[in-house]
CSV table of C-alpha atoms in Angstrom, one decimal:
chain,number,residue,atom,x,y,z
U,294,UNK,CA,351.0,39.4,109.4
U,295,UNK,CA,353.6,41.8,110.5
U,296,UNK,CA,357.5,40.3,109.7
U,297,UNK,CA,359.9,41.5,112.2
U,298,UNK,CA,363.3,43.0,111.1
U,299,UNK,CA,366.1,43.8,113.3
U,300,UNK,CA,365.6,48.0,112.8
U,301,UNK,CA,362.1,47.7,114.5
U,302,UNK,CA,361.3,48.4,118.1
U,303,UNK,CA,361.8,45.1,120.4
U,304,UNK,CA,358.2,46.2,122.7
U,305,UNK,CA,356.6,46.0,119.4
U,306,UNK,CA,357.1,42.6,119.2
U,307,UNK,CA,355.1,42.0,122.4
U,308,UNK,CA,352.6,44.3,121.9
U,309,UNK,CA,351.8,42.9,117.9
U,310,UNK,CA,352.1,39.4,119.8
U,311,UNK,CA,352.1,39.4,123.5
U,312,UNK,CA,352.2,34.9,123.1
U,313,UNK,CA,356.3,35.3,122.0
U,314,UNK,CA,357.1,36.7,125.5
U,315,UNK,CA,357.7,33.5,126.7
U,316,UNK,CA,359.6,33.2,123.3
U,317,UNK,CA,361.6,36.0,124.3
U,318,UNK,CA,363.1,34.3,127.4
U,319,UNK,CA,364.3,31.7,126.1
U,320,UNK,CA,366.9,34.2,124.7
U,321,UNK,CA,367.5,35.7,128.1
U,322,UNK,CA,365.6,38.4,127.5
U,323,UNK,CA,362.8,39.7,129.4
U,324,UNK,CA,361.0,43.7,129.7
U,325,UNK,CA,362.1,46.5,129.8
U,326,UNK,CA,363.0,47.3,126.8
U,327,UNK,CA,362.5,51.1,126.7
U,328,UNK,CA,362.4,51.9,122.8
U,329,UNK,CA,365.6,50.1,121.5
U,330,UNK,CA,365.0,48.0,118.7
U,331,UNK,CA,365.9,44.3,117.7
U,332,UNK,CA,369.1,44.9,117.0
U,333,UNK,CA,370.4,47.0,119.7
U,334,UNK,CA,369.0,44.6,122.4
U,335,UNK,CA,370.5,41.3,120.6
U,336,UNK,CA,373.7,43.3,120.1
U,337,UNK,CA,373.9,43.7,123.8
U,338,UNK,CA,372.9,40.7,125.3
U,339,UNK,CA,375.4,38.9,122.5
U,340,UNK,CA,372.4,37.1,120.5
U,341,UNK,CA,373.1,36.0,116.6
U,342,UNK,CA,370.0,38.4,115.5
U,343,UNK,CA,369.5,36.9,112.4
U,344,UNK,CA,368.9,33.5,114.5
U,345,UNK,CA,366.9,35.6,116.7
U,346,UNK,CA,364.4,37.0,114.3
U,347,UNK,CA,364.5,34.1,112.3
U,348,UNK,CA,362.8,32.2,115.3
U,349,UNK,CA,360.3,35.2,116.5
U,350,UNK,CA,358.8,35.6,112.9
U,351,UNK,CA,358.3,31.7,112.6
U,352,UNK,CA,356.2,31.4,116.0
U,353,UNK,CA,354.7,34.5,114.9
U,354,UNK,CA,353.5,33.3,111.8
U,355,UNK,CA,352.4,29.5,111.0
U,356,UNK,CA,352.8,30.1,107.1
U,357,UNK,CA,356.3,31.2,107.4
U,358,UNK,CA,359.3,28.3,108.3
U,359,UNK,CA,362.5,29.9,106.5
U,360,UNK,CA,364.3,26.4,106.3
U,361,UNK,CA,367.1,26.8,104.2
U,362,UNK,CA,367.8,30.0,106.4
U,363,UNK,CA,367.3,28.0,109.6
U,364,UNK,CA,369.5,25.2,108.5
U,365,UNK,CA,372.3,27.2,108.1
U,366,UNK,CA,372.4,27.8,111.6
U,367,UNK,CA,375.0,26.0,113.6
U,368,UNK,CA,372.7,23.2,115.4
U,369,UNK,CA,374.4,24.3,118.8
U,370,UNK,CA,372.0,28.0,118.6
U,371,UNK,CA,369.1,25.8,117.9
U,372,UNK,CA,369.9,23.2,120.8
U,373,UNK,CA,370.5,25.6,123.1
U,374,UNK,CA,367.5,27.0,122.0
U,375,UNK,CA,365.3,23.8,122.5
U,376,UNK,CA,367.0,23.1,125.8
U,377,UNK,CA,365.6,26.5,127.2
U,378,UNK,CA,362.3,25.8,125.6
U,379,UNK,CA,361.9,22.4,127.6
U,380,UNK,CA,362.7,24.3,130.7
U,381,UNK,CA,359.4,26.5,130.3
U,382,UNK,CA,357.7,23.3,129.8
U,383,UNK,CA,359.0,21.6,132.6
U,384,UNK,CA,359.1,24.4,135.0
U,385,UNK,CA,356.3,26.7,133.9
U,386,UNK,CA,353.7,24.9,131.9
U,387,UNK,CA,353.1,21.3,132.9
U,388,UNK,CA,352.8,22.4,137.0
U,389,UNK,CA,350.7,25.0,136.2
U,390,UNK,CA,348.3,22.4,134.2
U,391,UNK,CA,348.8,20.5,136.9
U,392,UNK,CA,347.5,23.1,139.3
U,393,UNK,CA,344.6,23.9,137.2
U,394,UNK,CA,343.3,20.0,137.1
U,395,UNK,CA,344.1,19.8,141.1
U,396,UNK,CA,341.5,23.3,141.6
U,397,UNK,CA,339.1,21.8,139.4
U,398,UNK,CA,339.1,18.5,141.5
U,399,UNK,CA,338.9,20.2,144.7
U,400,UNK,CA,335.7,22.3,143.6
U,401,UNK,CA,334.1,19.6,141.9
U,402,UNK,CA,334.2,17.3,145.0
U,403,UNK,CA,330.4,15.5,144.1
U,404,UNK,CA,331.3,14.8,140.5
U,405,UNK,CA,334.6,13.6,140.3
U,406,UNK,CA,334.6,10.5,137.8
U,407,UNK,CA,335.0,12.4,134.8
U,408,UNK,CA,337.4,14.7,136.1
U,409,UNK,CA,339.3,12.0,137.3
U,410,UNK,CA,339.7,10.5,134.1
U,411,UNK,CA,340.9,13.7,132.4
U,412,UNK,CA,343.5,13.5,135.0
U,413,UNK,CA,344.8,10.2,134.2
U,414,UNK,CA,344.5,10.6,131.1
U,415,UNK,CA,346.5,14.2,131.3
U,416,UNK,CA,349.3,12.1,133.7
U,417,UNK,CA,349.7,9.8,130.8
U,418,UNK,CA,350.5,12.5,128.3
U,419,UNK,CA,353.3,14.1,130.8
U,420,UNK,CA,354.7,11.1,131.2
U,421,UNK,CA,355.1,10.6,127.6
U,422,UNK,CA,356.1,14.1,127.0
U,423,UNK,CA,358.5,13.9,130.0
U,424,UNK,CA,360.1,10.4,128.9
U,425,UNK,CA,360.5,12.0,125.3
U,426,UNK,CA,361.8,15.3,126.6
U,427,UNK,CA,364.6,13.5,128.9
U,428,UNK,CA,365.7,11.2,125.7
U,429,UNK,CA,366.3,14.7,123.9
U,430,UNK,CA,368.2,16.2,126.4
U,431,UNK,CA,369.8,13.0,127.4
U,432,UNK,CA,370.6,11.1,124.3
U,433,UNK,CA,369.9,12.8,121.4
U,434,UNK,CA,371.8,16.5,122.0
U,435,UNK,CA,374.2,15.2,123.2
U,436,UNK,CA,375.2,12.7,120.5
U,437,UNK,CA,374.4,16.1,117.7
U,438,UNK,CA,376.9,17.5,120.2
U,439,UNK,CA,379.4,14.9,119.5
U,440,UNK,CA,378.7,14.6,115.9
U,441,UNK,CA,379.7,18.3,116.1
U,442,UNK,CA,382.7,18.8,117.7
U,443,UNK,CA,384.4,15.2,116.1
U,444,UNK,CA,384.2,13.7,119.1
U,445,UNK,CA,383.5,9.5,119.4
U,446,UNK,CA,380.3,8.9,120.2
U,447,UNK,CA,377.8,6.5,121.7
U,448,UNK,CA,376.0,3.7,119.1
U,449,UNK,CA,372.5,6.3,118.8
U,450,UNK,CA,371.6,7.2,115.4
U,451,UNK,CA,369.4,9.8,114.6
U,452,UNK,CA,367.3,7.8,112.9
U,453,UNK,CA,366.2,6.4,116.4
U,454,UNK,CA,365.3,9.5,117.3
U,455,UNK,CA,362.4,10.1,114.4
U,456,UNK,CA,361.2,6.8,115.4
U,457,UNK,CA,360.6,7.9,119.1
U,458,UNK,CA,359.4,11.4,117.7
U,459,UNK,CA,355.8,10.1,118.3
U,460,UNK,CA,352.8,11.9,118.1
U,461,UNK,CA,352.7,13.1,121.6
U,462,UNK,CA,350.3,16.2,120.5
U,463,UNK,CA,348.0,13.6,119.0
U,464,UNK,CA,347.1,13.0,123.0
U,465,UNK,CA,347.7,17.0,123.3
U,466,UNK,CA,344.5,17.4,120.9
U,467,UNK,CA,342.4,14.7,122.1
U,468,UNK,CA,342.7,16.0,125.7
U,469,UNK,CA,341.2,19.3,124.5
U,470,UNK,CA,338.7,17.3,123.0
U,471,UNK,CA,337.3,15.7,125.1
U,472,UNK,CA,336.8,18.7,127.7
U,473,UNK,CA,335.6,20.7,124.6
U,474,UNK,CA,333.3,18.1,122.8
U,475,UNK,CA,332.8,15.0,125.3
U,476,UNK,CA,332.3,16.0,128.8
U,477,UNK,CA,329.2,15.5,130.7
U,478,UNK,CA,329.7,17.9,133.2
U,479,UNK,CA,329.5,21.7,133.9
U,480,UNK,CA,333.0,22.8,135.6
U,481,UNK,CA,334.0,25.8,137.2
U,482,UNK,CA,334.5,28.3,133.9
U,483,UNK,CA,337.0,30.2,135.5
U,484,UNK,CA,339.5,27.1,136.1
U,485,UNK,CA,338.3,25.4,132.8
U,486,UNK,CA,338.9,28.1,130.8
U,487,UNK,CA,342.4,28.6,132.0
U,488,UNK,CA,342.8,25.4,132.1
U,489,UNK,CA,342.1,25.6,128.1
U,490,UNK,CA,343.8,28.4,127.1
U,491,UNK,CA,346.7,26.8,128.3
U,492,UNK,CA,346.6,24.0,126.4
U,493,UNK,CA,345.6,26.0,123.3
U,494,UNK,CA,349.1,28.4,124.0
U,495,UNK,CA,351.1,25.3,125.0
U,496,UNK,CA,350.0,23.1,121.8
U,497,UNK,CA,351.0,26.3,119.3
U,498,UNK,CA,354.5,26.6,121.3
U,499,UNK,CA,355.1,22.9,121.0
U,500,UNK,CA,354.1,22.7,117.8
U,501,UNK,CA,356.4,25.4,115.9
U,502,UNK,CA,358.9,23.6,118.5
U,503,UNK,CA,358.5,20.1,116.7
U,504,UNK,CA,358.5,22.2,113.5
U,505,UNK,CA,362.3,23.3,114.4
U,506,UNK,CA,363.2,19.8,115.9
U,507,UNK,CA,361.8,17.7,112.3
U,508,UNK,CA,362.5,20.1,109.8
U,509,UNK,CA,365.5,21.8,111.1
U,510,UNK,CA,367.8,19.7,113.8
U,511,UNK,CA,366.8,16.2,111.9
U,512,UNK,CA,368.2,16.8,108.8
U,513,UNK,CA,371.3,18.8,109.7
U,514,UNK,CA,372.4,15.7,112.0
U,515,UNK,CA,371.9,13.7,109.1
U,516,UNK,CA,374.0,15.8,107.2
U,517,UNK,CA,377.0,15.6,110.1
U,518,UNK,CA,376.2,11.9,110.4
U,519,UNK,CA,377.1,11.7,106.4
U,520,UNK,CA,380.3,13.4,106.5
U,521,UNK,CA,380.9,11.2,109.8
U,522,UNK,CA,380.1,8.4,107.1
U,523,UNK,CA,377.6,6.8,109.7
V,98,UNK,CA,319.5,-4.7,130.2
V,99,UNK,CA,322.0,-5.0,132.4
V,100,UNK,CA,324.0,-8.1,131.5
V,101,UNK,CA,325.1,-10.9,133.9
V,102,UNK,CA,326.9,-14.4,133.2
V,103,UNK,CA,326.6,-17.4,135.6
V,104,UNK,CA,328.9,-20.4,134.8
V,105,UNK,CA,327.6,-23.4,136.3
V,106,UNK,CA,330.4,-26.1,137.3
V,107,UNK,CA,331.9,-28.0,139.9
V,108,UNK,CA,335.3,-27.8,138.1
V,109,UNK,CA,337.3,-24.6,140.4
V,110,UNK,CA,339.3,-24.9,136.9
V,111,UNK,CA,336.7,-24.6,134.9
V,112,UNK,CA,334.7,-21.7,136.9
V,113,UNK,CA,338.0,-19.6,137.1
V,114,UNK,CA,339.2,-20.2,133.7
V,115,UNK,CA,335.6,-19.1,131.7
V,116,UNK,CA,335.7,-16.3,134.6
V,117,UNK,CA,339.1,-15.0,133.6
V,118,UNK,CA,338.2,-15.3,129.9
V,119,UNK,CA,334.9,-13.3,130.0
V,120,UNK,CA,336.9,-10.6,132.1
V,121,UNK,CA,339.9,-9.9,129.5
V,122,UNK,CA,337.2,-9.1,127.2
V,123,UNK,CA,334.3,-6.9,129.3
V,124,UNK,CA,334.1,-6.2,132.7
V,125,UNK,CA,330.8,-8.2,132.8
V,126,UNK,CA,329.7,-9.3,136.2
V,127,UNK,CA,330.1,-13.1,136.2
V,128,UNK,CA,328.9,-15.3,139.2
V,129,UNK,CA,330.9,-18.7,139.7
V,130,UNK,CA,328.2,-21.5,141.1
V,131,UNK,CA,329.2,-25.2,142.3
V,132,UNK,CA,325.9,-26.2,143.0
V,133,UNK,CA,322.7,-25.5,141.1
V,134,UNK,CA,320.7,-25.1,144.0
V,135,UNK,CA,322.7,-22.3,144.6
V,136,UNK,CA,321.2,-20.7,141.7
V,137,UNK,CA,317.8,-19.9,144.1
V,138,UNK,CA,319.8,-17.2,145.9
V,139,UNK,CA,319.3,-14.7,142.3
V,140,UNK,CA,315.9,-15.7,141.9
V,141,UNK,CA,314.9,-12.0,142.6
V,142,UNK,CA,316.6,-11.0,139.4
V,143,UNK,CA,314.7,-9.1,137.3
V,144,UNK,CA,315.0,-7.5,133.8
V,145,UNK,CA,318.6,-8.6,133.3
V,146,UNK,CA,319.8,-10.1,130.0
V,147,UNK,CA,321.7,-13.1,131.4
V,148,UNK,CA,323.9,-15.9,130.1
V,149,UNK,CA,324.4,-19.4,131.8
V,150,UNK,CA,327.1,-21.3,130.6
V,151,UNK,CA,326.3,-24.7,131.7
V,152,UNK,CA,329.1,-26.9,132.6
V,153,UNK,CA,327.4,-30.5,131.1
V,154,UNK,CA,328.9,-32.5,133.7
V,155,UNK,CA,327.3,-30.7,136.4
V,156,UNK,CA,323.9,-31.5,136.8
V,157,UNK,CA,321.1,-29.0,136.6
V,158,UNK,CA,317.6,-28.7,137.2
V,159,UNK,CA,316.0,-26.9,134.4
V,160,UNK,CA,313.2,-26.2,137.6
V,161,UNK,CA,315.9,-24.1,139.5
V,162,UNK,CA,315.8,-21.3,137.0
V,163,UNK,CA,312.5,-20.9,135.8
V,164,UNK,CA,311.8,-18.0,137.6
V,165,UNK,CA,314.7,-16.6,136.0
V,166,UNK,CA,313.9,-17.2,132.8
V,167,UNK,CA,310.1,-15.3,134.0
V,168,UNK,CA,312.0,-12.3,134.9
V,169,UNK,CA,314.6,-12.0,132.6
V,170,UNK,CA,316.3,-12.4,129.3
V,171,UNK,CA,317.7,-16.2,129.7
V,172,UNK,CA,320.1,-17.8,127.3
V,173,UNK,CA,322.0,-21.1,128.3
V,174,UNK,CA,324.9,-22.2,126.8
V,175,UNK,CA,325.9,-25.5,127.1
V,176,UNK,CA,329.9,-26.5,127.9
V,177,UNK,CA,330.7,-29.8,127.0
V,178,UNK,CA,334.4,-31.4,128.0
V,179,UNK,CA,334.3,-33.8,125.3
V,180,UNK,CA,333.8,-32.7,121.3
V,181,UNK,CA,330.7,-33.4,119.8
V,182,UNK,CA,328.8,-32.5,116.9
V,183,UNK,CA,326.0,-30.5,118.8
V,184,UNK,CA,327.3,-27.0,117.4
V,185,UNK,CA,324.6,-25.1,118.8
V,186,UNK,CA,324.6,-23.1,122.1
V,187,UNK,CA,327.3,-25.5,122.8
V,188,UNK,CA,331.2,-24.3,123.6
V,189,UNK,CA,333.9,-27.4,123.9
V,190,UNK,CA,336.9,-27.5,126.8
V,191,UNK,CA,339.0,-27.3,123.7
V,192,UNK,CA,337.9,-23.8,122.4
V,193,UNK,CA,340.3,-21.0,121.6
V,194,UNK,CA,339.3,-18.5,123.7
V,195,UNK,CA,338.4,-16.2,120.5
V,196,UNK,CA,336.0,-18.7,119.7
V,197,UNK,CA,334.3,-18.9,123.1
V,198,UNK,CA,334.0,-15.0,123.1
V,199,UNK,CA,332.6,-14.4,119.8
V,200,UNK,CA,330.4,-17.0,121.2
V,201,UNK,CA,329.1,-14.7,123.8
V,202,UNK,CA,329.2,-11.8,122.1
V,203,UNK,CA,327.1,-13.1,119.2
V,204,UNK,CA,324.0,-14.1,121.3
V,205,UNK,CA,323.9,-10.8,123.8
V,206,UNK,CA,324.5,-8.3,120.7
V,207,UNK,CA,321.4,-10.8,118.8
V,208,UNK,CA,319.7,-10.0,122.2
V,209,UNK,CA,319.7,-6.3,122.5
V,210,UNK,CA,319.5,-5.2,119.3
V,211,UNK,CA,315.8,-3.7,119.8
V,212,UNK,CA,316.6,-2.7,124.0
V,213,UNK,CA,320.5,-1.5,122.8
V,214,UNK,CA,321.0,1.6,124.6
V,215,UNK,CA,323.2,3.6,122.2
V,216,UNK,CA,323.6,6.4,124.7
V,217,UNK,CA,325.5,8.1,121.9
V,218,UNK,CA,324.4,8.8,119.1
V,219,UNK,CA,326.9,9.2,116.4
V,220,UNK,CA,328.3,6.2,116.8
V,221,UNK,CA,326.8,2.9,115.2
V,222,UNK,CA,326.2,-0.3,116.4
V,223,UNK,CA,329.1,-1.7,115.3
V,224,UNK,CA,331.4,1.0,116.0
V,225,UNK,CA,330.2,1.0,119.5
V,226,UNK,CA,331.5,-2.7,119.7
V,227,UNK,CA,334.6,-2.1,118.0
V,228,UNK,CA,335.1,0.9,120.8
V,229,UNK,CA,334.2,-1.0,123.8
V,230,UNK,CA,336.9,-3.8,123.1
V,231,UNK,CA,339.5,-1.4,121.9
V,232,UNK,CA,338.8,0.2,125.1
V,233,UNK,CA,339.5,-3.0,127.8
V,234,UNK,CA,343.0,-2.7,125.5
V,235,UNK,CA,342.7,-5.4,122.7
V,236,UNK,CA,344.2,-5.5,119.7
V,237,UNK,CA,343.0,-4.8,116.1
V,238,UNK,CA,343.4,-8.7,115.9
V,239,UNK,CA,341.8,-9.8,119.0
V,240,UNK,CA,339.0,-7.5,118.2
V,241,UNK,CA,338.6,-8.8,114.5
V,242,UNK,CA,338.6,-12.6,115.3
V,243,UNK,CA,335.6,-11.9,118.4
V,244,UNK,CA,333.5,-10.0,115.9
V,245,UNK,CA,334.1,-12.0,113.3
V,246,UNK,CA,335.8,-9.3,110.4
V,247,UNK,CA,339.0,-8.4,109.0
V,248,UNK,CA,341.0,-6.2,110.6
V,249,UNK,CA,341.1,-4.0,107.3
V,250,UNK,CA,337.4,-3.6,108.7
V,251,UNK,CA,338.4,-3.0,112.3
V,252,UNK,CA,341.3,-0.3,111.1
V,253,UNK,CA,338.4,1.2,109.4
V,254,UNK,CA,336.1,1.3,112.4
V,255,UNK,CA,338.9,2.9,114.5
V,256,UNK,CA,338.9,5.7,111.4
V,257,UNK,CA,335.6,6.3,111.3
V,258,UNK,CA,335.1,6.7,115.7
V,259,UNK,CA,338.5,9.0,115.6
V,260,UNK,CA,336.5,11.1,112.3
V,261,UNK,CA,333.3,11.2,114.6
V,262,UNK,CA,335.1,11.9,117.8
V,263,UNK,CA,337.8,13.8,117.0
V,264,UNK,CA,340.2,11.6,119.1
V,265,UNK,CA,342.9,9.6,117.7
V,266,UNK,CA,344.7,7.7,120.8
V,267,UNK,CA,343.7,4.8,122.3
V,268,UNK,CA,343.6,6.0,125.5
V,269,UNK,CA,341.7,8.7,124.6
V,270,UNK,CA,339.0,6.8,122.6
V,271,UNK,CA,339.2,4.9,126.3
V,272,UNK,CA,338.3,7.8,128.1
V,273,UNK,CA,335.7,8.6,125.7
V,274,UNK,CA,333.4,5.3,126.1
V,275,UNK,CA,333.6,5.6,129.9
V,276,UNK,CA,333.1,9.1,129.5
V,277,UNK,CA,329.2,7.8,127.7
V,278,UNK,CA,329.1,4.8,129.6
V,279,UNK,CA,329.9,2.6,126.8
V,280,UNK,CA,331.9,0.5,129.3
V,281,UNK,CA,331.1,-1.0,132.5
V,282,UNK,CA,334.0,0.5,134.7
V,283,UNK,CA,332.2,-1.4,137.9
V,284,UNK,CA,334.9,-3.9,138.3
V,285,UNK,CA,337.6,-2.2,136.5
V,286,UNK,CA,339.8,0.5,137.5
V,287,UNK,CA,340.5,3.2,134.9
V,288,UNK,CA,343.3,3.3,136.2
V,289,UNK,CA,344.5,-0.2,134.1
V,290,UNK,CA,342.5,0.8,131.2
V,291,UNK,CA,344.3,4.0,130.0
């Protein structure tokens, strides 16, 4: 498994792993990147490289999560960071799943129990992922925020934000499940497949993305909470 | 078999409240009747596994459903208003509901244990139960007391279907067992269940 450094050409990254373009732009950065490297590109668009790489080698490669390197980041790189990632779920991936579902309902007019069901069940995963994207964004940066800059903040804990940390991908997997293991029906392959692949790309992204929230953001609030004595 | 529950009373109390019972357990079809004469208009049932529960202080004439019991799987159980000792077939106005249930539940699963349609095979018996209760959104409690286990057994049910399955949420084990049919979505929206 290739480890990027920051003297290596920035297309390589895409062409070794063509899944961290969407990676990529939540950096601001998006092609045409002639044959700079890592470092000239980050230099120029003002991005702490060693944050950079630091996140590109870790969706890259499941086996590799530098945490003590990652902790030492200030937690305002990796909010922003998150906050951008929530976008491309909001914006890009949940309508397009959407889509998908809506094509495979439409060609599938005769047999649409099943596929009906997927889609309620699917609606109740967004709305959990949704409802637990708008308490990050909401409550829990900003209170790391606070915590940050000395200000006084609201009663929230972090601690109340592990408990609401629920296994949303646990509804993720069974949803792939069921169209992979349970379903009774032949659909469209085209549509289904897509339809799939998405999920499979989506779970991976969120996955290294709860990886960063738990292992990275948790602890370093408790930290700040500490010296805060709260 | 298709199964089918007809309470027999003149009590609008008593008809509604077994009616509403039955229903936050199963979506099985259940047919209210005042009269017993009434009972002629499903005489051309046939080949359904049904359950009368027989409100004692409305009269019936064992006559009226013969032909039922003919054509189908008939089991009466009686409903008394007042305690006695008569403990079998026989439910009391005083019942906890969980009581009444596993009532039920015992004599159609002692029914259709050789015409069970398991239309899925990994799953056991049991399991199959525990799923289909989980399923209309009952608790690991609720579903213990009506089969009559611990829920330490129940938990372990729940393992073993996610281990089978693959699936680990409840809604999604939901989906699953209308998915095979396991449930009887007829009178039920999915919509509630999920």
């Amino acid at each position: 498994m290739i480890h990027f450094t920051e003297k290596d050409l920035f297309v390589d990254i895409i062409t070794e792993n063509y899944n961290l373009l969407p990676v990529i732009n939540r950096f601001g950065l998006h092609p045409g990147f002639s044959d700079s490297s890592i470092e000239e590109i980050c230099k120029s668009a003002n991005i702490d490289i060693a944050f950079f790489l630091a996140v590109i080698n870790t969706y890259n490669n499941d086996k590799y999560f530098p945490r003590d390197e990652l902790i030492n980041f200030s937690p305002l790189l990796i909010i922003n960071y998150l906050k951008n990632t929530h976008k491309y779920y909001i914006n890009y991936i949940l309508p397009k799943l959407d889509n998908l579902l809506n094509c495979l309902i439409e060609k599938h007019k005769h047999s649409t129990t099943e596929l009906h069901l997927l889609k309620l069940f699917y609606n109740k995963y967004k709305t959990e992922l949704l409802h637990h994207i708008n308490e990050e964004e909401e409550k829990t940066f900003p209170y790391i925020l606070n915590l940050l800059n000395n200000k006084s903040n609201t009663k929230y804990n972090i601690h109340e934000f592990e408990e609401e940390h629920t296994n949303v991908d646990e509804k993720l997997n069974d949803l792939k499940l069921l169209i992979l293991k349970h379903i009774n029906i032949k659909l469209e392959n085209e549509t289904i497949n897509e339809f799939l692949m998405t999920l499979f790309r989506f779970e991976k992204d969120i996955n290294n993305h709860a990886r960063i929230e738990d292992n990275i953001l948790i602890p370093q609030t408790r930290n700040l909470e500490k010296k805060q004595n709260r | 078999m298709k199964q089918i529950i007809f309470v027999i009373s003149r009590s609008d109390i008593i008809c509604e409240g077994i009616k509403e019972i039955i229903q936050s357990w199963k979506s099985i079809k259940t047919i209210l009747i005042k009269e017993y004469t009434h009972i002629e208009e499903f005489e051309h049932f046939f080949n359904y596994n049904i359950l009368i529960i027989h409100d004692t202080a409305t009269f019936l004439d064992k006559d009226a459903i013969l032909s039922l019991h003919k054509n189908n799987n008939v089991n009466i159980l009686q409903l008394h208003r007042k305690k006695n000792n008569d403990n079998t077939k026989s439910i009391f106005l005083d019942d906890e509901k969980q009581s009444i249930l596993r009532f039920i539940n015992n004599i159609f699963t002692s029914n259709t244990n050789e015409e069970k349609e398991i239309r899925n095979n990994i799953l056991s018996e049991r399991e199959i139960q525990v799923l289909e209760l989980l399923a209309h959104g009952n608790s690991n409690k609720t579903i213990a007391d009506i089969l009559n286990i611990s829920t330490h057994t129940v938990i372990s049910h729940r393992k073993n279907i996610s281990v089978k399955t693959g699936i680990r949420s409840a809604s999604g084990l939901t989906v699953f067992a209308i998915m095979n049919n396991l449930i009887n979505t007829e009178n039920i929206d999915p919509v509630d269940l999920i």
